PDB file of C-alpha atoms and ligand atoms in Angstrom:
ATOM      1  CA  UNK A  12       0.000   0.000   0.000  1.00 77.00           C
ATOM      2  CA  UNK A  13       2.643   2.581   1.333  1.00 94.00           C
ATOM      3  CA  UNK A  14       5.298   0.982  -1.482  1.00 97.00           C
ATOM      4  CA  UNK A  15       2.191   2.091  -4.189  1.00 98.00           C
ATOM      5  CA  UNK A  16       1.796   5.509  -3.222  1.00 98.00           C
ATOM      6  CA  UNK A  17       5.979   6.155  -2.941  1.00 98.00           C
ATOM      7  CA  UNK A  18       6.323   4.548  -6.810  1.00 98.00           C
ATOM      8  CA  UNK A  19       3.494   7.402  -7.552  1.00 98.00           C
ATOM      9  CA  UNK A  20       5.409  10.113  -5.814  1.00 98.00           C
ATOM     10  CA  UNK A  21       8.908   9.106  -7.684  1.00 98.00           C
ATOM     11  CA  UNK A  22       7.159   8.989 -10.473  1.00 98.00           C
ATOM     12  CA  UNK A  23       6.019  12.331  -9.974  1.00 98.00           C
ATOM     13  CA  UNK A  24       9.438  13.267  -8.985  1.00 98.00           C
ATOM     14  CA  UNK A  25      11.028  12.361 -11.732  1.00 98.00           C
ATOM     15  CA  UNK A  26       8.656  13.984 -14.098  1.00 98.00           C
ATOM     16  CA  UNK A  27       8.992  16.973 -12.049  1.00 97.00           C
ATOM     17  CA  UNK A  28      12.639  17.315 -12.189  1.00 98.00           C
ATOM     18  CA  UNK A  29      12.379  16.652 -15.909  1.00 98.00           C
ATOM     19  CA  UNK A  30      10.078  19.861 -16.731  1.00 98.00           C
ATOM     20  CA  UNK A  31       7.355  16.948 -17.935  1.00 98.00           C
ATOM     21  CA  UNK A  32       4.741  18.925 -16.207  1.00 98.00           C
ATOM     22  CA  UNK A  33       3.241  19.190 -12.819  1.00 97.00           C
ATOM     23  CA  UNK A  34       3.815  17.491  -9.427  1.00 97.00           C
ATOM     24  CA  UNK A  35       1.881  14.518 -10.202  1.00 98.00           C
ATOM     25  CA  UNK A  36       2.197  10.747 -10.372  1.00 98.00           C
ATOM     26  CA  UNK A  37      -0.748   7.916 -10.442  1.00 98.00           C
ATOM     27  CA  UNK A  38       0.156   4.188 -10.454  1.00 98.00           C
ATOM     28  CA  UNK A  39      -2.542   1.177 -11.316  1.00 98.00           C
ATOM     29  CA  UNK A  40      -2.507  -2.192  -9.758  1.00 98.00           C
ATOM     30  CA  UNK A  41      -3.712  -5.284 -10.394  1.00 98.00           C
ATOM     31  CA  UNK A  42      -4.174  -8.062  -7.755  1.00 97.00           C
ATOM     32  CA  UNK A  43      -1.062  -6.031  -6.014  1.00 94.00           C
ATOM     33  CA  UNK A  44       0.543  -5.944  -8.999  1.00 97.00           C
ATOM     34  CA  UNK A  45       1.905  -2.656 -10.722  1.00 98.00           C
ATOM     35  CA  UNK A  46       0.145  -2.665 -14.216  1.00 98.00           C
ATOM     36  CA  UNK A  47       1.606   1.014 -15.664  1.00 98.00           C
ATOM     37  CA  UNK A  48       3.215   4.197 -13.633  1.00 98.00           C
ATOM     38  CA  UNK A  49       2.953   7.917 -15.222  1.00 98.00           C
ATOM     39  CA  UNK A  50       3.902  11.216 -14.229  1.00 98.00           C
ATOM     40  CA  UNK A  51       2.199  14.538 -15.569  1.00 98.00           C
ATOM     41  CA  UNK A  52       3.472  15.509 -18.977  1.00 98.00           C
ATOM     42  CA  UNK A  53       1.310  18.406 -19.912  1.00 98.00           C
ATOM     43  CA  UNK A  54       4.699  20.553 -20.610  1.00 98.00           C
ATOM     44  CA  UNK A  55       6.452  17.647 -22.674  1.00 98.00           C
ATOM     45  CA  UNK A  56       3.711  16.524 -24.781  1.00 98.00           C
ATOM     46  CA  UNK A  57       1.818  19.499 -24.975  1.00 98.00           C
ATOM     47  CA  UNK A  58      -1.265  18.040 -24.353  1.00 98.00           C
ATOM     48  CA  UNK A  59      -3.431  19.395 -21.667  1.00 97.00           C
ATOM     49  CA  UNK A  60      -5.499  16.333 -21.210  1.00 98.00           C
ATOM     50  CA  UNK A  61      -1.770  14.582 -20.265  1.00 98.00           C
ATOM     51  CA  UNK A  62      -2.305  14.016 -16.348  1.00 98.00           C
ATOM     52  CA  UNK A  63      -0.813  11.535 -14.425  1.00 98.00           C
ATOM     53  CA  UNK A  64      -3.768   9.662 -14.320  1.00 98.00           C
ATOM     54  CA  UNK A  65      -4.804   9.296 -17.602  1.00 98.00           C
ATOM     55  CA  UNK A  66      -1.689   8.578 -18.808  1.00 98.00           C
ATOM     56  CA  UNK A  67      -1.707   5.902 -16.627  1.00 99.00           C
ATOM     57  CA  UNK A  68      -5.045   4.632 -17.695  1.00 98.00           C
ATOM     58  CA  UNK A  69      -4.157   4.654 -21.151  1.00 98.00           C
ATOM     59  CA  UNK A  70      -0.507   2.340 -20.439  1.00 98.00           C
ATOM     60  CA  UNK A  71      -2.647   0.251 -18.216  1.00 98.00           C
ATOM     61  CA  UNK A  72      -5.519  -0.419 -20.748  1.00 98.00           C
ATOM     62  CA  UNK A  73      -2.642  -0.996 -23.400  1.00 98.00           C
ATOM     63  CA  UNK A  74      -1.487  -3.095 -21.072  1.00 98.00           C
ATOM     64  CA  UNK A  75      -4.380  -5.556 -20.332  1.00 98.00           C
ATOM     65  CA  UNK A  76      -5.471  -5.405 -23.486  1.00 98.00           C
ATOM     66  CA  UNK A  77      -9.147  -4.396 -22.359  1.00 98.00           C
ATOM     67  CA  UNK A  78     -11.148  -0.728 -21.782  1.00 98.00           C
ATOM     68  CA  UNK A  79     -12.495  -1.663 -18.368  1.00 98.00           C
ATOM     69  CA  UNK A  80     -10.041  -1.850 -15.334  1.00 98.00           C
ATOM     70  CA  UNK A  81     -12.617  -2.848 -13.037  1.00 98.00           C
ATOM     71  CA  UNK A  82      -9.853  -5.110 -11.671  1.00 98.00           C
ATOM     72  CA  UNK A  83      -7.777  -2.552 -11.065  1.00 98.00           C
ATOM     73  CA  UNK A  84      -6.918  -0.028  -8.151  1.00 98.00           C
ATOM     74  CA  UNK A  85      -5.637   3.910  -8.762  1.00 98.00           C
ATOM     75  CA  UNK A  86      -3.049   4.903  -6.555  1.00 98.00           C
ATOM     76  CA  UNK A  87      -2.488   8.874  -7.412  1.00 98.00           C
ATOM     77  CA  UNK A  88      -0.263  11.709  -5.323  1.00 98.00           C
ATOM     78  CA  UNK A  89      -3.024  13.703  -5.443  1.00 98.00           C
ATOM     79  CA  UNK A  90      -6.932  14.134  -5.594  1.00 97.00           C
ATOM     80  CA  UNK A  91      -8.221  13.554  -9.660  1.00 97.00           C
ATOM     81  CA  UNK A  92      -9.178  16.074 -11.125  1.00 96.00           C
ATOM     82  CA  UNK A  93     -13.028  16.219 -12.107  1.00 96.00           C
ATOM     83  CA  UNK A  94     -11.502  14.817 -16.039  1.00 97.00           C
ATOM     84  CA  UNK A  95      -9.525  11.818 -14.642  1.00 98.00           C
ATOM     85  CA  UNK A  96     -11.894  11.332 -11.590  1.00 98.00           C
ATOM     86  CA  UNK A  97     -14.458  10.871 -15.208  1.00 97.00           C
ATOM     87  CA  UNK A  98     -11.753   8.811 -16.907  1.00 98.00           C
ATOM     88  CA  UNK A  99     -11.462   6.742 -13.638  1.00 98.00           C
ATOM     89  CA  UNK A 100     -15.505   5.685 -13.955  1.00 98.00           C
ATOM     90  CA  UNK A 101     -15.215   5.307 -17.765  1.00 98.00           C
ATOM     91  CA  UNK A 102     -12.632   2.660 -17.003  1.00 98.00           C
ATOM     92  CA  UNK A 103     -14.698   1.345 -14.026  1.00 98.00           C
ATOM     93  CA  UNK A 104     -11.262   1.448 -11.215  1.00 98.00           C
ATOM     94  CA  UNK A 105     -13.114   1.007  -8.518  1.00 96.00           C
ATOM     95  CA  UNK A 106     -10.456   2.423  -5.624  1.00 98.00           C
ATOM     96  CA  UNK A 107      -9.030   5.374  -6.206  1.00 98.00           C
ATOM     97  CA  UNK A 108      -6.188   5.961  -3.046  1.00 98.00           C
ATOM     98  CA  UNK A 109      -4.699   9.700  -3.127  1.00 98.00           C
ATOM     99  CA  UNK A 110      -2.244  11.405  -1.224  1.00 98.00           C
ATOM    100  CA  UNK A 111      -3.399  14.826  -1.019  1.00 97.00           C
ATOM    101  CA  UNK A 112      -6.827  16.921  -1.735  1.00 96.00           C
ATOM    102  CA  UNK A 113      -8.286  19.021  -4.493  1.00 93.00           C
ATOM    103  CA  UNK A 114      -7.645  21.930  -2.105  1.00 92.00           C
ATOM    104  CA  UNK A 115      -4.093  21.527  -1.558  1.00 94.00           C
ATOM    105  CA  UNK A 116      -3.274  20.895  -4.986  1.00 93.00           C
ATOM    106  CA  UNK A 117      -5.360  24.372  -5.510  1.00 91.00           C
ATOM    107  CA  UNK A 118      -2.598  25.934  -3.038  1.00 90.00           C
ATOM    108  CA  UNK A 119      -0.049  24.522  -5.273  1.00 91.00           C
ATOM    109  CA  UNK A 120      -1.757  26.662  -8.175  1.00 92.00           C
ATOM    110  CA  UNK A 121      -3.517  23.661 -10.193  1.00 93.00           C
ATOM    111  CA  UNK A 122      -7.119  24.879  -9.272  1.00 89.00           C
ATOM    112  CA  UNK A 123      -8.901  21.995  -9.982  1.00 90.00           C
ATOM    113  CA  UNK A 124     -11.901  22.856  -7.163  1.00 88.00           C
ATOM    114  CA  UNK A 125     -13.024  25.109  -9.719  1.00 89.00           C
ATOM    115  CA  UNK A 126     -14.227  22.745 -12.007  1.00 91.00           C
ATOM    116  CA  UNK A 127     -15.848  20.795  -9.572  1.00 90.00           C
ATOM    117  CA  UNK A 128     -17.943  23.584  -8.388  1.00 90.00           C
ATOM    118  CA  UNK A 129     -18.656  24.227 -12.026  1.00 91.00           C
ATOM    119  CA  UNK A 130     -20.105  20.848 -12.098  1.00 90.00           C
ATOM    120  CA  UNK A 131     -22.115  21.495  -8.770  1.00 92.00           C
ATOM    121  CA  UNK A 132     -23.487  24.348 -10.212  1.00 90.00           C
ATOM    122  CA  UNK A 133     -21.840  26.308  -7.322  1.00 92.00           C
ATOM    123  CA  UNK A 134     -20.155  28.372 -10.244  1.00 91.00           C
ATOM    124  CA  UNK A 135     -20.583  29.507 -13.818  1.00 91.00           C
ATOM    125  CA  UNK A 136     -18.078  28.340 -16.284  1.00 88.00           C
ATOM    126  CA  UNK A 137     -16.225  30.252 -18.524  1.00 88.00           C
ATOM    127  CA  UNK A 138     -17.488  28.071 -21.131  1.00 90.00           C
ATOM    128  CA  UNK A 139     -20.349  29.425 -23.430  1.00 91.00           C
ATOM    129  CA  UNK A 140     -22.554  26.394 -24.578  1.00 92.00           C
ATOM    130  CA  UNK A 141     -24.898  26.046 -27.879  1.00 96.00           C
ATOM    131  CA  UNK A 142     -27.138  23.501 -29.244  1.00 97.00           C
ATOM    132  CA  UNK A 143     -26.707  23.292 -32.803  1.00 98.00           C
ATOM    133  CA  UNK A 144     -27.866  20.519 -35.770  1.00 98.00           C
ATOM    134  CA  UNK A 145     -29.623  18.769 -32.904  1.00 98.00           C
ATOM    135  CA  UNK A 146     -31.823  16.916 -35.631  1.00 98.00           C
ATOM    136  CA  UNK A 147     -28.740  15.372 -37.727  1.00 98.00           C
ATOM    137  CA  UNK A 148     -27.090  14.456 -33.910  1.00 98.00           C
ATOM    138  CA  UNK A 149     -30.399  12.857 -32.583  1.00 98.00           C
ATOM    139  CA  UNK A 150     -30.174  11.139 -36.171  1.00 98.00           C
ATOM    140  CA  UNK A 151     -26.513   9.540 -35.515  1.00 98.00           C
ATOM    141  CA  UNK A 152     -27.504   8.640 -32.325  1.00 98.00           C
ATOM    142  CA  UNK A 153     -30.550   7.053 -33.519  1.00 98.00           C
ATOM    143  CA  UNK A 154     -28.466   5.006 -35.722  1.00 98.00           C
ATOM    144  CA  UNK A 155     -26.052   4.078 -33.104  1.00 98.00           C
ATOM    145  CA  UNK A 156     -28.748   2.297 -31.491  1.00 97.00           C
ATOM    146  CA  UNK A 157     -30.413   0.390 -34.261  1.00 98.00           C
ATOM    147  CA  UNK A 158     -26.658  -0.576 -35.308  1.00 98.00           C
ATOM    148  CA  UNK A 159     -26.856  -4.602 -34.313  1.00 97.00           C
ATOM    149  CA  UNK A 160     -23.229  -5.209 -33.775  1.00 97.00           C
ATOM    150  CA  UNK A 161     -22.892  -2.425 -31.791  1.00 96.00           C
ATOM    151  CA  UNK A 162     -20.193  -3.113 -28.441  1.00 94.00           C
ATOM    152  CA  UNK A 163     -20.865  -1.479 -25.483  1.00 93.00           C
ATOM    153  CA  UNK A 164     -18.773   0.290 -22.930  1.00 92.00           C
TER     154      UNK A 164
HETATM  155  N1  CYT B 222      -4.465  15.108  -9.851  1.00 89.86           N
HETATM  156  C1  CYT B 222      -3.843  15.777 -10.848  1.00 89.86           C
HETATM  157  C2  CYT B 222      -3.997  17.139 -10.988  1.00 89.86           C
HETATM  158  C3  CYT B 222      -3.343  17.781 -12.005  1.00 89.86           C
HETATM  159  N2  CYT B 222      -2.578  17.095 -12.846  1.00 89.86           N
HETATM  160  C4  CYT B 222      -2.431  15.751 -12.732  1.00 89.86           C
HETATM  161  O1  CYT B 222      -1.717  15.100 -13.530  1.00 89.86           O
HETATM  162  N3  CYT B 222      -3.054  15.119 -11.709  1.00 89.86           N
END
């Protein structure tokens, strides 16, 4: 358990020291098993959506061969954010074990509370919204669920 968490906060270390990105590092495990490691590399890969966690779901999906992790536990150095806290359901981890909170993380300048008050409706995002082509969207979706092969996830 303890082991888990301090190959997370190398991880994070390393990417750290490296100018990868952000003080971040999530680790998934299998049966007690380390299935992938990643560190934060928003700055390397310039890719905004890189968190630790992600990343980590991606390696470990690669991994396994398979889109649900169900199996699996998330051990992250920090609180998800509200988009890997929604990749963490997509992939069904069922444990998610973090080191510290949304609100120290926000101390450390990566304001991720924000976006969960967003959510909560606490807020109003910055974000303007607009239906458009609803029809023709309604129509793929239609077709989505009339397709007879179709796989679920
Ligand atoms: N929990 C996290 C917050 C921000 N970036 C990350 O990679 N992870």
């Amino acid at each position: 358990m303890f082991r888990l968490i301090h190959i997370a906060i190398d991880e994070a270390r390393r990417g750290m020291q490296n100018n990868h990105g952000g003080p971040f590092g999530a680790v998934i495990v299998k049966d007690g098993g380390i299935i992938s490691t990643a560190h934060n590399e928003v700055l390397s890969s310039k890719d905004p959506t890189a968190h630790a966690e992600i990343l980590a779901i991606r390696r470990a999906s690669q991994q396994l061969g398979k889109f649900d992790l169900s199996d699996c536990e998330i051990f992250t150095t920090s609180q998800p954010c509200p988009m890997c806290f929604a990749a963490i359901c997509w992939a069904r981890i069922k444990r998610i074990h973090y080191g510290t909170t949304t609100e120290e993380v926000a101390i450390a300048g990566f304001d991720d509370s924000h976006i969960y008050n967003i959510i909560k409706g606490e807020q109003t995002a910055e974000v303007e919204f607009t239906i458009i082509q609803r029809e023709a969207c309604l129509e793929l979706l239609q077709e989505w669920d009339n397709k007879t092969d179709k796989q679920m996830y």
